[in-house]
PDB file of C-alpha atoms in Angstrom:
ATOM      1  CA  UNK A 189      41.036  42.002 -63.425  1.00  0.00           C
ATOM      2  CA  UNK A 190      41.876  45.353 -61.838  1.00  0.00           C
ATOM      3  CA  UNK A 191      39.251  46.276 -59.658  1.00  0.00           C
ATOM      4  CA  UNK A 192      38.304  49.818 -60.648  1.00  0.00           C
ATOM      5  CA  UNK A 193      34.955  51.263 -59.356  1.00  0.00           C
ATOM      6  CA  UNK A 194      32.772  52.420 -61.586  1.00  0.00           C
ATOM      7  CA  UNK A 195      33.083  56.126 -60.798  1.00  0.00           C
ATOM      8  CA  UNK A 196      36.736  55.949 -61.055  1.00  0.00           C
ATOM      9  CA  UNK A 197      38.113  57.529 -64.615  1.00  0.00           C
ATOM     10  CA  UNK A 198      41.055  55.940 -65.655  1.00  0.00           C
ATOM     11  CA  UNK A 199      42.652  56.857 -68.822  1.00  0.00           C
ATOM     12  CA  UNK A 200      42.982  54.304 -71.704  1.00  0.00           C
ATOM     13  CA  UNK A 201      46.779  54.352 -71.596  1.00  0.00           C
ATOM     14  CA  UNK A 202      47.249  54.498 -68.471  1.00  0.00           C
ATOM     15  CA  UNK A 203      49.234  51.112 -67.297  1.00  0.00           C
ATOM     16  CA  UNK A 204      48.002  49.373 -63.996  1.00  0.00           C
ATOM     17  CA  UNK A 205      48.766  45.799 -63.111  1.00  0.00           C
ATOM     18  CA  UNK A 206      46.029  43.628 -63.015  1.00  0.00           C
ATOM     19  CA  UNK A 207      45.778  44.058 -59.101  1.00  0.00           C
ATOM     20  CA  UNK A 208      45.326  47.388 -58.524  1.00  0.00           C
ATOM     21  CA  UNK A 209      42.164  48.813 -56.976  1.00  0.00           C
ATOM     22  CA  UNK A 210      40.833  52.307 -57.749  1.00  0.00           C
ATOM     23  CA  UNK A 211      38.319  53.547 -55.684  1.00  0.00           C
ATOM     24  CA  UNK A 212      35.376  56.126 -56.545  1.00  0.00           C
ATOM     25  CA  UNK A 213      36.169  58.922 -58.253  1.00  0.00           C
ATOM     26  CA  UNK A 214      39.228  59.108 -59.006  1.00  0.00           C
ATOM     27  CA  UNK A 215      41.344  60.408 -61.877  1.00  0.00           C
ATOM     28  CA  UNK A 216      44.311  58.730 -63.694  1.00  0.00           C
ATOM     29  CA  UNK A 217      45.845  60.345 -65.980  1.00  0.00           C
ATOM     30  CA  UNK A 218      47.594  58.830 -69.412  1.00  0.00           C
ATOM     31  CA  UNK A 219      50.968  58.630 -68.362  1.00  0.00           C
ATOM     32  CA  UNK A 220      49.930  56.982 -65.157  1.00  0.00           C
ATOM     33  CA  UNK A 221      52.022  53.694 -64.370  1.00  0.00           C
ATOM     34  CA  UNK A 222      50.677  51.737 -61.213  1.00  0.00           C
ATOM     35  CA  UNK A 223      51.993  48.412 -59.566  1.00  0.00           C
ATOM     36  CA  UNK A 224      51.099  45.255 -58.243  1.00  0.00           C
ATOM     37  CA  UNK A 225      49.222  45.508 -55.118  1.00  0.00           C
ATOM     38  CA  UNK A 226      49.116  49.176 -54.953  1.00  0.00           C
ATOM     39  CA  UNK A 227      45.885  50.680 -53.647  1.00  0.00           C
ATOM     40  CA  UNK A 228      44.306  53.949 -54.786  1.00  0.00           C
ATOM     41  CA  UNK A 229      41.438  55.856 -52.544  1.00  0.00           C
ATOM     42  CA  UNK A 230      38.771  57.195 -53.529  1.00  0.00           C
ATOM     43  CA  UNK A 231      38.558  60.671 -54.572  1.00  0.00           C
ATOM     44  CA  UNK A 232      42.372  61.210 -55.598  1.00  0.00           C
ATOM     45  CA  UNK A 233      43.857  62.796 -58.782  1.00  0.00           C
ATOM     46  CA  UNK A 234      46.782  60.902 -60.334  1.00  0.00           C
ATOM     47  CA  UNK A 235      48.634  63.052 -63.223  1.00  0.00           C
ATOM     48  CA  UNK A 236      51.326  63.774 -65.061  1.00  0.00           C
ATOM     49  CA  UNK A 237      54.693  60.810 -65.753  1.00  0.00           C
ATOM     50  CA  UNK A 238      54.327  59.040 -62.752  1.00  0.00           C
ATOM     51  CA  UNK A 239      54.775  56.259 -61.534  1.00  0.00           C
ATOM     52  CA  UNK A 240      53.745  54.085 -58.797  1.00  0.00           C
ATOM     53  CA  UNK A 241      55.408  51.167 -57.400  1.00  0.00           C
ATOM     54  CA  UNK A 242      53.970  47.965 -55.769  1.00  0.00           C
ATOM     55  CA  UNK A 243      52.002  47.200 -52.192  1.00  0.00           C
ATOM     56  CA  UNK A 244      51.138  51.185 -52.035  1.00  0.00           C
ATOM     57  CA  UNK A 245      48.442  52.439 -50.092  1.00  0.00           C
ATOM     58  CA  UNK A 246      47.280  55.863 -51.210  1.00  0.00           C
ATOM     59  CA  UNK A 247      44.341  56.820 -49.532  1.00  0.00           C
ATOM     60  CA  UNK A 248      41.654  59.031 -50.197  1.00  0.00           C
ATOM     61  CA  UNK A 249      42.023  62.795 -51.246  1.00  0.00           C
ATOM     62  CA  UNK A 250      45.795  62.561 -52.995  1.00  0.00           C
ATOM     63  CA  UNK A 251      47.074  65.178 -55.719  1.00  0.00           C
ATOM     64  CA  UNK A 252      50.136  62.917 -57.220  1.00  0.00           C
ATOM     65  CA  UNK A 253      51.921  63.877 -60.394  1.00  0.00           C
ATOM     66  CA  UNK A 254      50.542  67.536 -60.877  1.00  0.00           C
ATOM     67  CA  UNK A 255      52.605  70.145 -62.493  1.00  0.00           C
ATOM     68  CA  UNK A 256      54.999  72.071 -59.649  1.00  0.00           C
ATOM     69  CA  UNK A 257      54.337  75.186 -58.370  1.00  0.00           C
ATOM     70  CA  UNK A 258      57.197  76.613 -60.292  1.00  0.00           C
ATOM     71  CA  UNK A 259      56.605  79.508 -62.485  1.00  0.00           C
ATOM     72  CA  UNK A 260      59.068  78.738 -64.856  1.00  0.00           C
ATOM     73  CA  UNK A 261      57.382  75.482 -65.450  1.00  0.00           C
ATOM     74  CA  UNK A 262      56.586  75.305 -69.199  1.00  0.00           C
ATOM     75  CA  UNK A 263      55.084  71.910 -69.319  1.00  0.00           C
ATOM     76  CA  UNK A 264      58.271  69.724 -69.682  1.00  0.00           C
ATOM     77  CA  UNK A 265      58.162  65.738 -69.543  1.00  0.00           C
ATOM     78  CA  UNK A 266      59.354  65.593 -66.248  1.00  0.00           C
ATOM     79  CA  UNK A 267      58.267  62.671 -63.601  1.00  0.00           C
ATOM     80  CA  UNK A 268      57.168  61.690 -60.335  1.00  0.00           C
ATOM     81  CA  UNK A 269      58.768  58.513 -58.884  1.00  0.00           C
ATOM     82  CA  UNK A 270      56.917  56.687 -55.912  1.00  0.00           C
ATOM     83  CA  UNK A 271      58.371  53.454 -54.672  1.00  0.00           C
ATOM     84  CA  UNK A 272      57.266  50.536 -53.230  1.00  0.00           C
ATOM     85  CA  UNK A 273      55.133  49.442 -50.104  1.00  0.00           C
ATOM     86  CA  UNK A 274      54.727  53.248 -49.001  1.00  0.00           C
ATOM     87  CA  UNK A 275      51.710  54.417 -46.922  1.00  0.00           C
ATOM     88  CA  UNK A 276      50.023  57.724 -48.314  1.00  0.00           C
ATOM     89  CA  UNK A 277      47.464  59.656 -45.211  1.00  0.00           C
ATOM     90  CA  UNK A 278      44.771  61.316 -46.600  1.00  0.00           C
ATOM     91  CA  UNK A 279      45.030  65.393 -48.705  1.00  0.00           C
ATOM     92  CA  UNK A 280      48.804  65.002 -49.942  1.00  0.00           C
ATOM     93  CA  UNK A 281      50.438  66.607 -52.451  1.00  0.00           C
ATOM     94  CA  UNK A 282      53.518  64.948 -54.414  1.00  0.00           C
ATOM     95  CA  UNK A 283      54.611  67.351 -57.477  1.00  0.00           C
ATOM     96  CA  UNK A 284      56.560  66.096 -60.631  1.00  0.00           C
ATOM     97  CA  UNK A 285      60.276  67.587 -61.066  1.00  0.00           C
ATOM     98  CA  UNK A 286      61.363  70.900 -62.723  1.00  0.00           C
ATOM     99  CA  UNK A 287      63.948  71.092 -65.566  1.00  0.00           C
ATOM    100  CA  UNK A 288      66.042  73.447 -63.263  1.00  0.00           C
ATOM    101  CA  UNK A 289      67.315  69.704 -61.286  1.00  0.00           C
ATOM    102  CA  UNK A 290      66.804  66.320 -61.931  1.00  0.00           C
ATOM    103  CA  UNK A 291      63.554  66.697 -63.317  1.00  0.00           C
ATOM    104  CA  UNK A 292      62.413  64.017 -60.848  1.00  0.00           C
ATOM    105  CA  UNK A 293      60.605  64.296 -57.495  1.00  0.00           C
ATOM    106  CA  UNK A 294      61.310  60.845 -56.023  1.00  0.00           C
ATOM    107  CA  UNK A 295      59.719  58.962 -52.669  1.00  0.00           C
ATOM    108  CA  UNK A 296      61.775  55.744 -51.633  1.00  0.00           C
ATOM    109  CA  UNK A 297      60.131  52.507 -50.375  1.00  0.00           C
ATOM    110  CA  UNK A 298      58.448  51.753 -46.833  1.00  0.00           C
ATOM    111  CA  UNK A 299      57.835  55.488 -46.328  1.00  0.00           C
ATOM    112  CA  UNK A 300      55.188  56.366 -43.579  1.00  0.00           C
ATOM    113  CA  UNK A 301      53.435  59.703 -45.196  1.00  0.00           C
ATOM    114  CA  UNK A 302      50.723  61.320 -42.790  1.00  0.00           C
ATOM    115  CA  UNK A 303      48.077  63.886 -44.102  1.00  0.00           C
ATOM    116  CA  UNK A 304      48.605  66.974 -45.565  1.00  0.00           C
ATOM    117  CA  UNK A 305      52.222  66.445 -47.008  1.00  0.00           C
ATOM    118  CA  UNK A 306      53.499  68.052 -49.344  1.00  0.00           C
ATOM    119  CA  UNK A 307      56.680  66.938 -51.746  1.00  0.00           C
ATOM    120  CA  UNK A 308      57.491  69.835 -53.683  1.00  0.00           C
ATOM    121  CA  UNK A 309      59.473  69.190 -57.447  1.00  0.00           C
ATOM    122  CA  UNK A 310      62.618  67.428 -57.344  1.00  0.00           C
ATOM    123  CA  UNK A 311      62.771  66.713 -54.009  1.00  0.00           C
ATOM    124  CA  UNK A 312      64.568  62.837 -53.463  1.00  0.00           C
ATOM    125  CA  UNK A 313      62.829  61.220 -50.137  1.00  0.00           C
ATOM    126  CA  UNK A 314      64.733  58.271 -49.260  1.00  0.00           C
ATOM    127  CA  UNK A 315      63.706  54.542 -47.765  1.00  0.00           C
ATOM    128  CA  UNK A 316      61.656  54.126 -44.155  1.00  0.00           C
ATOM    129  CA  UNK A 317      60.830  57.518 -43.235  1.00  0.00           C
ATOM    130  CA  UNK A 318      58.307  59.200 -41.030  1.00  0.00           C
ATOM    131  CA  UNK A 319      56.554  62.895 -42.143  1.00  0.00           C
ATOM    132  CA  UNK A 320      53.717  63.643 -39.376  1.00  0.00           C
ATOM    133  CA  UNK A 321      50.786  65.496 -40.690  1.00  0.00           C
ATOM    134  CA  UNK A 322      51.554  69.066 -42.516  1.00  0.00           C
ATOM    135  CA  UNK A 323      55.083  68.399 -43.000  1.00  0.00           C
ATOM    136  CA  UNK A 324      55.969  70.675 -45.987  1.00  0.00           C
ATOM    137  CA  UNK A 325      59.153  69.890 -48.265  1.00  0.00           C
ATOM    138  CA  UNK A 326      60.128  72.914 -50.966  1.00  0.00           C
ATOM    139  CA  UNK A 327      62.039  72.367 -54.105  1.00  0.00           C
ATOM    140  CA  UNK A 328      64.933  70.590 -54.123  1.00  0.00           C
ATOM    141  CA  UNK A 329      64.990  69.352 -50.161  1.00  0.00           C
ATOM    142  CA  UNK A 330      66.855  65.574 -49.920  1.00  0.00           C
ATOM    143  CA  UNK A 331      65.957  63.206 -47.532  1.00  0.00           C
ATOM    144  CA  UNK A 332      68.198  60.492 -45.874  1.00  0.00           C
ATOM    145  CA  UNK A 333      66.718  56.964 -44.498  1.00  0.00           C
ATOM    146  CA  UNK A 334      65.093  56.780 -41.686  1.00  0.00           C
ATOM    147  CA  UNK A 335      64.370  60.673 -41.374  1.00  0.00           C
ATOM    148  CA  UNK A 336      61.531  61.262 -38.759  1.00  0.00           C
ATOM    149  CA  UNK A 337      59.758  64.455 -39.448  1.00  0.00           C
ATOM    150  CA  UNK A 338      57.717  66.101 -36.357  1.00  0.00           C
ATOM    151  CA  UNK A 339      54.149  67.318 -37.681  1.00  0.00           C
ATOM    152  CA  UNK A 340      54.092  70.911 -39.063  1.00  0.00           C
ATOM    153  CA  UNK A 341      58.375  71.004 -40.115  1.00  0.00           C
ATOM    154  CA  UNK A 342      58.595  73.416 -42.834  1.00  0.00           C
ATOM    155  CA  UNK A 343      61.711  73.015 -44.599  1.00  0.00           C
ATOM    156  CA  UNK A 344      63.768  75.444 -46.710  1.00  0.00           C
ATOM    157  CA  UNK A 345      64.315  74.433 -50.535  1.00  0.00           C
ATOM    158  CA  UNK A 346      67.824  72.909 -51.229  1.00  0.00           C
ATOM    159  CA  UNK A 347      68.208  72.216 -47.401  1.00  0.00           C
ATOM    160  CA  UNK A 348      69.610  68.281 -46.898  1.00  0.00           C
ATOM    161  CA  UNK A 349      68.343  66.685 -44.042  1.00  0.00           C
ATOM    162  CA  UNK A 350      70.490  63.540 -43.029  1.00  0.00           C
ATOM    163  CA  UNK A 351      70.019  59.533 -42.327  1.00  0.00           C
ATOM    164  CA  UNK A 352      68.475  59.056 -38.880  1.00  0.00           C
ATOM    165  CA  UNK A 353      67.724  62.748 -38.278  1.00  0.00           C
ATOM    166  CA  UNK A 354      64.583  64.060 -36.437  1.00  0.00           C
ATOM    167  CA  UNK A 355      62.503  66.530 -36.223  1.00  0.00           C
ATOM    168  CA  UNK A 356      60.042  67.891 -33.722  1.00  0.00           C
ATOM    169  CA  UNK A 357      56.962  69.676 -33.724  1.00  0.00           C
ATOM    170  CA  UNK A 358      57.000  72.741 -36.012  1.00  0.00           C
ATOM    171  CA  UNK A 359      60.679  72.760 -36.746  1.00  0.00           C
ATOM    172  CA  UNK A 360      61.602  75.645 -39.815  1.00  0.00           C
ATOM    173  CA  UNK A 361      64.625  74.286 -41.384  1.00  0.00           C
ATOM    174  CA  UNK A 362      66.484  76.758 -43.189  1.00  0.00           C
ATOM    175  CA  UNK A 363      70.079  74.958 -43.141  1.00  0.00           C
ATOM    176  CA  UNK A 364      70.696  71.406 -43.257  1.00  0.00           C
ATOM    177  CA  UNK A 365      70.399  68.593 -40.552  1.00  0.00           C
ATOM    178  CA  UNK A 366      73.499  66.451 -40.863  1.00  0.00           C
ATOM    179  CA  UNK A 367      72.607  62.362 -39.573  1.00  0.00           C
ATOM    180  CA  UNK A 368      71.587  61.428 -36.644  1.00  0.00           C
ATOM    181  CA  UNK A 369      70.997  65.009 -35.183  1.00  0.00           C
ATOM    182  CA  UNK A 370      67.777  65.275 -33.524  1.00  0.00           C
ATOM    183  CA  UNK A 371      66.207  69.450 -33.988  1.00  0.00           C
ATOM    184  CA  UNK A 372      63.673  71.663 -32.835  1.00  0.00           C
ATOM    185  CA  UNK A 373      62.734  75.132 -32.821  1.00  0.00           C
ATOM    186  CA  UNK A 374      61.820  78.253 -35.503  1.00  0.00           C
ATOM    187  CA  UNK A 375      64.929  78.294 -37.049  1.00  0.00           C
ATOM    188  CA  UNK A 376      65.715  75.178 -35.871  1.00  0.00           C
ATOM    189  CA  UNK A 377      68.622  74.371 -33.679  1.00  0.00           C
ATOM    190  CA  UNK A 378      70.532  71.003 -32.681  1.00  0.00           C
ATOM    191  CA  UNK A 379      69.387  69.429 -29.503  1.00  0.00           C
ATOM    192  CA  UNK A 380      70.698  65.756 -29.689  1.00  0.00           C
ATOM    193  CA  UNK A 381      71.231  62.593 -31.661  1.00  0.00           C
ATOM    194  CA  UNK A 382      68.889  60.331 -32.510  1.00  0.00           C
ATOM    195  CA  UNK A 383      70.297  57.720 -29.800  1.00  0.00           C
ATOM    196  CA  UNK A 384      66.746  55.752 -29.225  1.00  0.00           C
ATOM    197  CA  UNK A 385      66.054  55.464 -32.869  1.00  0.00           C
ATOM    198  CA  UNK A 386      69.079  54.260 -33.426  1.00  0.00           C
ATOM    199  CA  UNK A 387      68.851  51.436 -30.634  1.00  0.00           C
ATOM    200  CA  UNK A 388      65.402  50.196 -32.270  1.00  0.00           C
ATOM    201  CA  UNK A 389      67.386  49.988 -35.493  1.00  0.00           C
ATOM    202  CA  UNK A 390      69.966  47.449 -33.722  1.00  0.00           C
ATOM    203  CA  UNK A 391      72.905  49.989 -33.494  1.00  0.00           C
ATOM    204  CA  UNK A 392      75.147  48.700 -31.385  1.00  0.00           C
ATOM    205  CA  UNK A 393      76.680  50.488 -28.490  1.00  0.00           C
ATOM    206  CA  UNK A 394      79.989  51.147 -30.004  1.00  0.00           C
ATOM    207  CA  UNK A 395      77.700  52.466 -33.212  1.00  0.00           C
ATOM    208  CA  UNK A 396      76.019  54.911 -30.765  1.00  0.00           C
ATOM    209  CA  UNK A 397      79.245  55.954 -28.993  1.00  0.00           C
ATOM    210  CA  UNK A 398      80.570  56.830 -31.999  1.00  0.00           C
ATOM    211  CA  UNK A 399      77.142  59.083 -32.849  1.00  0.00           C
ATOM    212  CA  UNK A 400      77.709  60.621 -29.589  1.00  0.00           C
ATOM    213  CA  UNK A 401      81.639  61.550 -30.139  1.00  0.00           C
ATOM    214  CA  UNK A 402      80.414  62.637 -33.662  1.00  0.00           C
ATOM    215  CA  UNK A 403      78.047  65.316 -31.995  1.00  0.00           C
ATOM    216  CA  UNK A 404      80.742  66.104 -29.286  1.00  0.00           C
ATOM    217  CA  UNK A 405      82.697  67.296 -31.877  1.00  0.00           C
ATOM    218  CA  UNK A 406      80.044  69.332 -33.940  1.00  0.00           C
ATOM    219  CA  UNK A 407      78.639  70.467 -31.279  1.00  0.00           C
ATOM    220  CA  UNK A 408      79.831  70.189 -27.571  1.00  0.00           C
ATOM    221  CA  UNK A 409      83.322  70.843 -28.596  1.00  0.00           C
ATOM    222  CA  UNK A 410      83.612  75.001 -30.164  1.00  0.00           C
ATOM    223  CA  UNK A 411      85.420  73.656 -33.315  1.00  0.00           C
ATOM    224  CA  UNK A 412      84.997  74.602 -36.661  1.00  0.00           C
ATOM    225  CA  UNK A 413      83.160  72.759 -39.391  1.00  0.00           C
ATOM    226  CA  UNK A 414      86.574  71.595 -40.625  1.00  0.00           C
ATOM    227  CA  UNK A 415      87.880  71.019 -37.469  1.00  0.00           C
ATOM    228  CA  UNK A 416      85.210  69.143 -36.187  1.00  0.00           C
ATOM    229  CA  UNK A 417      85.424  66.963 -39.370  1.00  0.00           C
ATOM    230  CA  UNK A 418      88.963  66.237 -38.482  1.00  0.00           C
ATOM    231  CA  UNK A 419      87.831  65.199 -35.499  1.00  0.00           C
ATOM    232  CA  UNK A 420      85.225  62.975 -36.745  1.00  0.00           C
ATOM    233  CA  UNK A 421      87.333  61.501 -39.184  1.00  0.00           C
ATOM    234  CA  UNK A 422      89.325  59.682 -36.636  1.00  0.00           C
ATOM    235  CA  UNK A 423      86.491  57.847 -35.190  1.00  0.00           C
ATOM    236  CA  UNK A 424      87.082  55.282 -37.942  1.00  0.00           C
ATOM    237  CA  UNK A 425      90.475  53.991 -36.564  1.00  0.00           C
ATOM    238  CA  UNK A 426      89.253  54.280 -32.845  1.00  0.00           C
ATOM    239  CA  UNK A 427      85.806  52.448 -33.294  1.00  0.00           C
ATOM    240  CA  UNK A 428      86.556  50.412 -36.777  1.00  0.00           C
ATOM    241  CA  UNK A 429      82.405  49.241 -36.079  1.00  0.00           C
ATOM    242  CA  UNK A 430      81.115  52.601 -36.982  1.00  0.00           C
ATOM    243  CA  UNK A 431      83.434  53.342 -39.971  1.00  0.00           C
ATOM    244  CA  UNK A 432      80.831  53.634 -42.447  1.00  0.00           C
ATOM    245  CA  UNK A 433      78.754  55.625 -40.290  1.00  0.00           C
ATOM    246  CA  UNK A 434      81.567  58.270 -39.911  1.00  0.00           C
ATOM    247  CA  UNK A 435      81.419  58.120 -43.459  1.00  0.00           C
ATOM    248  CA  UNK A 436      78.426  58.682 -44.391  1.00  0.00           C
ATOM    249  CA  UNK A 437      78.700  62.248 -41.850  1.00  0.00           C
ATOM    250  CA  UNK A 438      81.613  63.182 -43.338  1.00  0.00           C
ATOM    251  CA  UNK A 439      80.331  63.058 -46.894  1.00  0.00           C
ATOM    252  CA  UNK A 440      77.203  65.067 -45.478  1.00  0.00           C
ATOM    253  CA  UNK A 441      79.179  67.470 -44.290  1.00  0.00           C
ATOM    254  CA  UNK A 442      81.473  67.525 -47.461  1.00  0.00           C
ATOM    255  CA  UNK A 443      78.343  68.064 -49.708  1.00  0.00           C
ATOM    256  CA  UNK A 444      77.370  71.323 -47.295  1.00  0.00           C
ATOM    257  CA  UNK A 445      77.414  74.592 -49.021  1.00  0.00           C
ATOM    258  CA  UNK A 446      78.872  77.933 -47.374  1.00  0.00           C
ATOM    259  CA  UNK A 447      75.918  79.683 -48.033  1.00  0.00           C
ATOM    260  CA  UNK A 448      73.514  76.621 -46.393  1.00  0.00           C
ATOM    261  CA  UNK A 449      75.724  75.402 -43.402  1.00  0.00           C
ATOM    262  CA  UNK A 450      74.451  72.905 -41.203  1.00  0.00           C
ATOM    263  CA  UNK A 451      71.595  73.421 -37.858  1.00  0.00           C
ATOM    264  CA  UNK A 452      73.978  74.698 -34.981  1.00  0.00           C
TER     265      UNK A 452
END
């Protein structure tokens, strides 16, 4: 049976597998979906369409699911989507989408989430990333796999921050962080790639050369956006290895709005 503590209110029609634990005092709403494995701390408040994946561990003190802090909210169906085997530190706060996107705030699988995070509505976290305590997400921010977010980054709403990124303490993001680029300061600025994350992650060193020319040209090189895209773009034919990782920049960069640009 699930193991639900006797303090714990869960609502009737709320649907949690049969191993789930709920511990004292916590809320679960109606619409509440939770899966195998998952466990829920004590203490926490789970609301609104969400649902919950399997082998979570949300600890004590978690808002999931509430309404966003959107004043044209008028109570829409919209959903939160957590995925599977993601750690969730203590005091978070993960908000259900707006109609003005998606309508979906969405967390990946195998995400590391410290304390005090906050996922504003309709913000898409990807797989196996790292938010430090007090890292705050607006509206609308995207995040690639792998992201590693330095405690106390604020980010800008709509900013895209790319696979493999970083950021350190206290970074303000106001314009997006393409992949691999490793940022720090308030705004934030470029300081490097992401070279020793990328070694843990068995890139090999053609892979990283490849980064390296990609942030050359962004970077190192006084081109323009669409010139250093050119230049990117023939990394493919020189290092045929990292093709799909000059892809993946160039359709970051492609997706970058005028108004937004990139960290420089």
């Amino acid at each position: 049976m699930t193991q639900i503590h006797p303090t714990a209110i869960v609502d009737p029609a709320a649907e949690l597998d049969s191993s789930v634990s709920v511990g004292p005092y916590t809320i679960i709403g109606p619409h509440v979906r939770i899966g195998a494995g998952t466990t829920v701390g004590p203490h926490c408040v789970i609301e609104g369409h969400t649902t919950i994946g399997r082998d979570n561990r949300i600890f004590q003190f978690n808002s999931l699911g509430a309404i966003p802090q959107d004043k044209k909210y008028a109570g829409e169906p919209c959903e939160l989507q957590i995925g599977d085997r993601n750690t969730i530190r203590e005091f978070c706060t993960f908000n259900i989408g707006s109609p003005g996107d998606a309508g979906v705030t969405r967390l990946g699988n195998d995400n590391w989430i410290m304390a005090y995070v906050h996922l504003a509505h309709d913000c898409m976290v990807g797989n196996n990333t790292i938010f430090a305590n007090n890292a705050q997400l607006a509206g609308h921010v995207h995040v690639g796999d792998w992201a590693i977010l330095g405690g106390f980054t604020t980010v800008h709403q709509f900013v895209r921050l790319g696979a493999h990124c970083m950021t350190a303490l206290s970074s303000m993001l106001v314009a997006d962080v393409p992949p691999f680029v490793m940022c720090q300061g308030q705004p934030a600025s470029a300081r490097s790639m992401n070279f020793e994350g990328l070694r843990r992650r068995g890139f090999s060193p053609e892979r990283i050369s490849a980064v390296k020319a990609m942030h050359k040209a962004l970077y190192r090189e006084d081109l323009t956006l669409e010139q250093a895209k050119a230049r990117i773009a023939e990394l493919s034919a020189k290092t045929p290895e990292a093709a799909p990782d000059v892809a993946m920049m160039l359709s970051f960069l492609d997706q970058t709005t005028p108004q937004r640009g990139i960290v420089r």
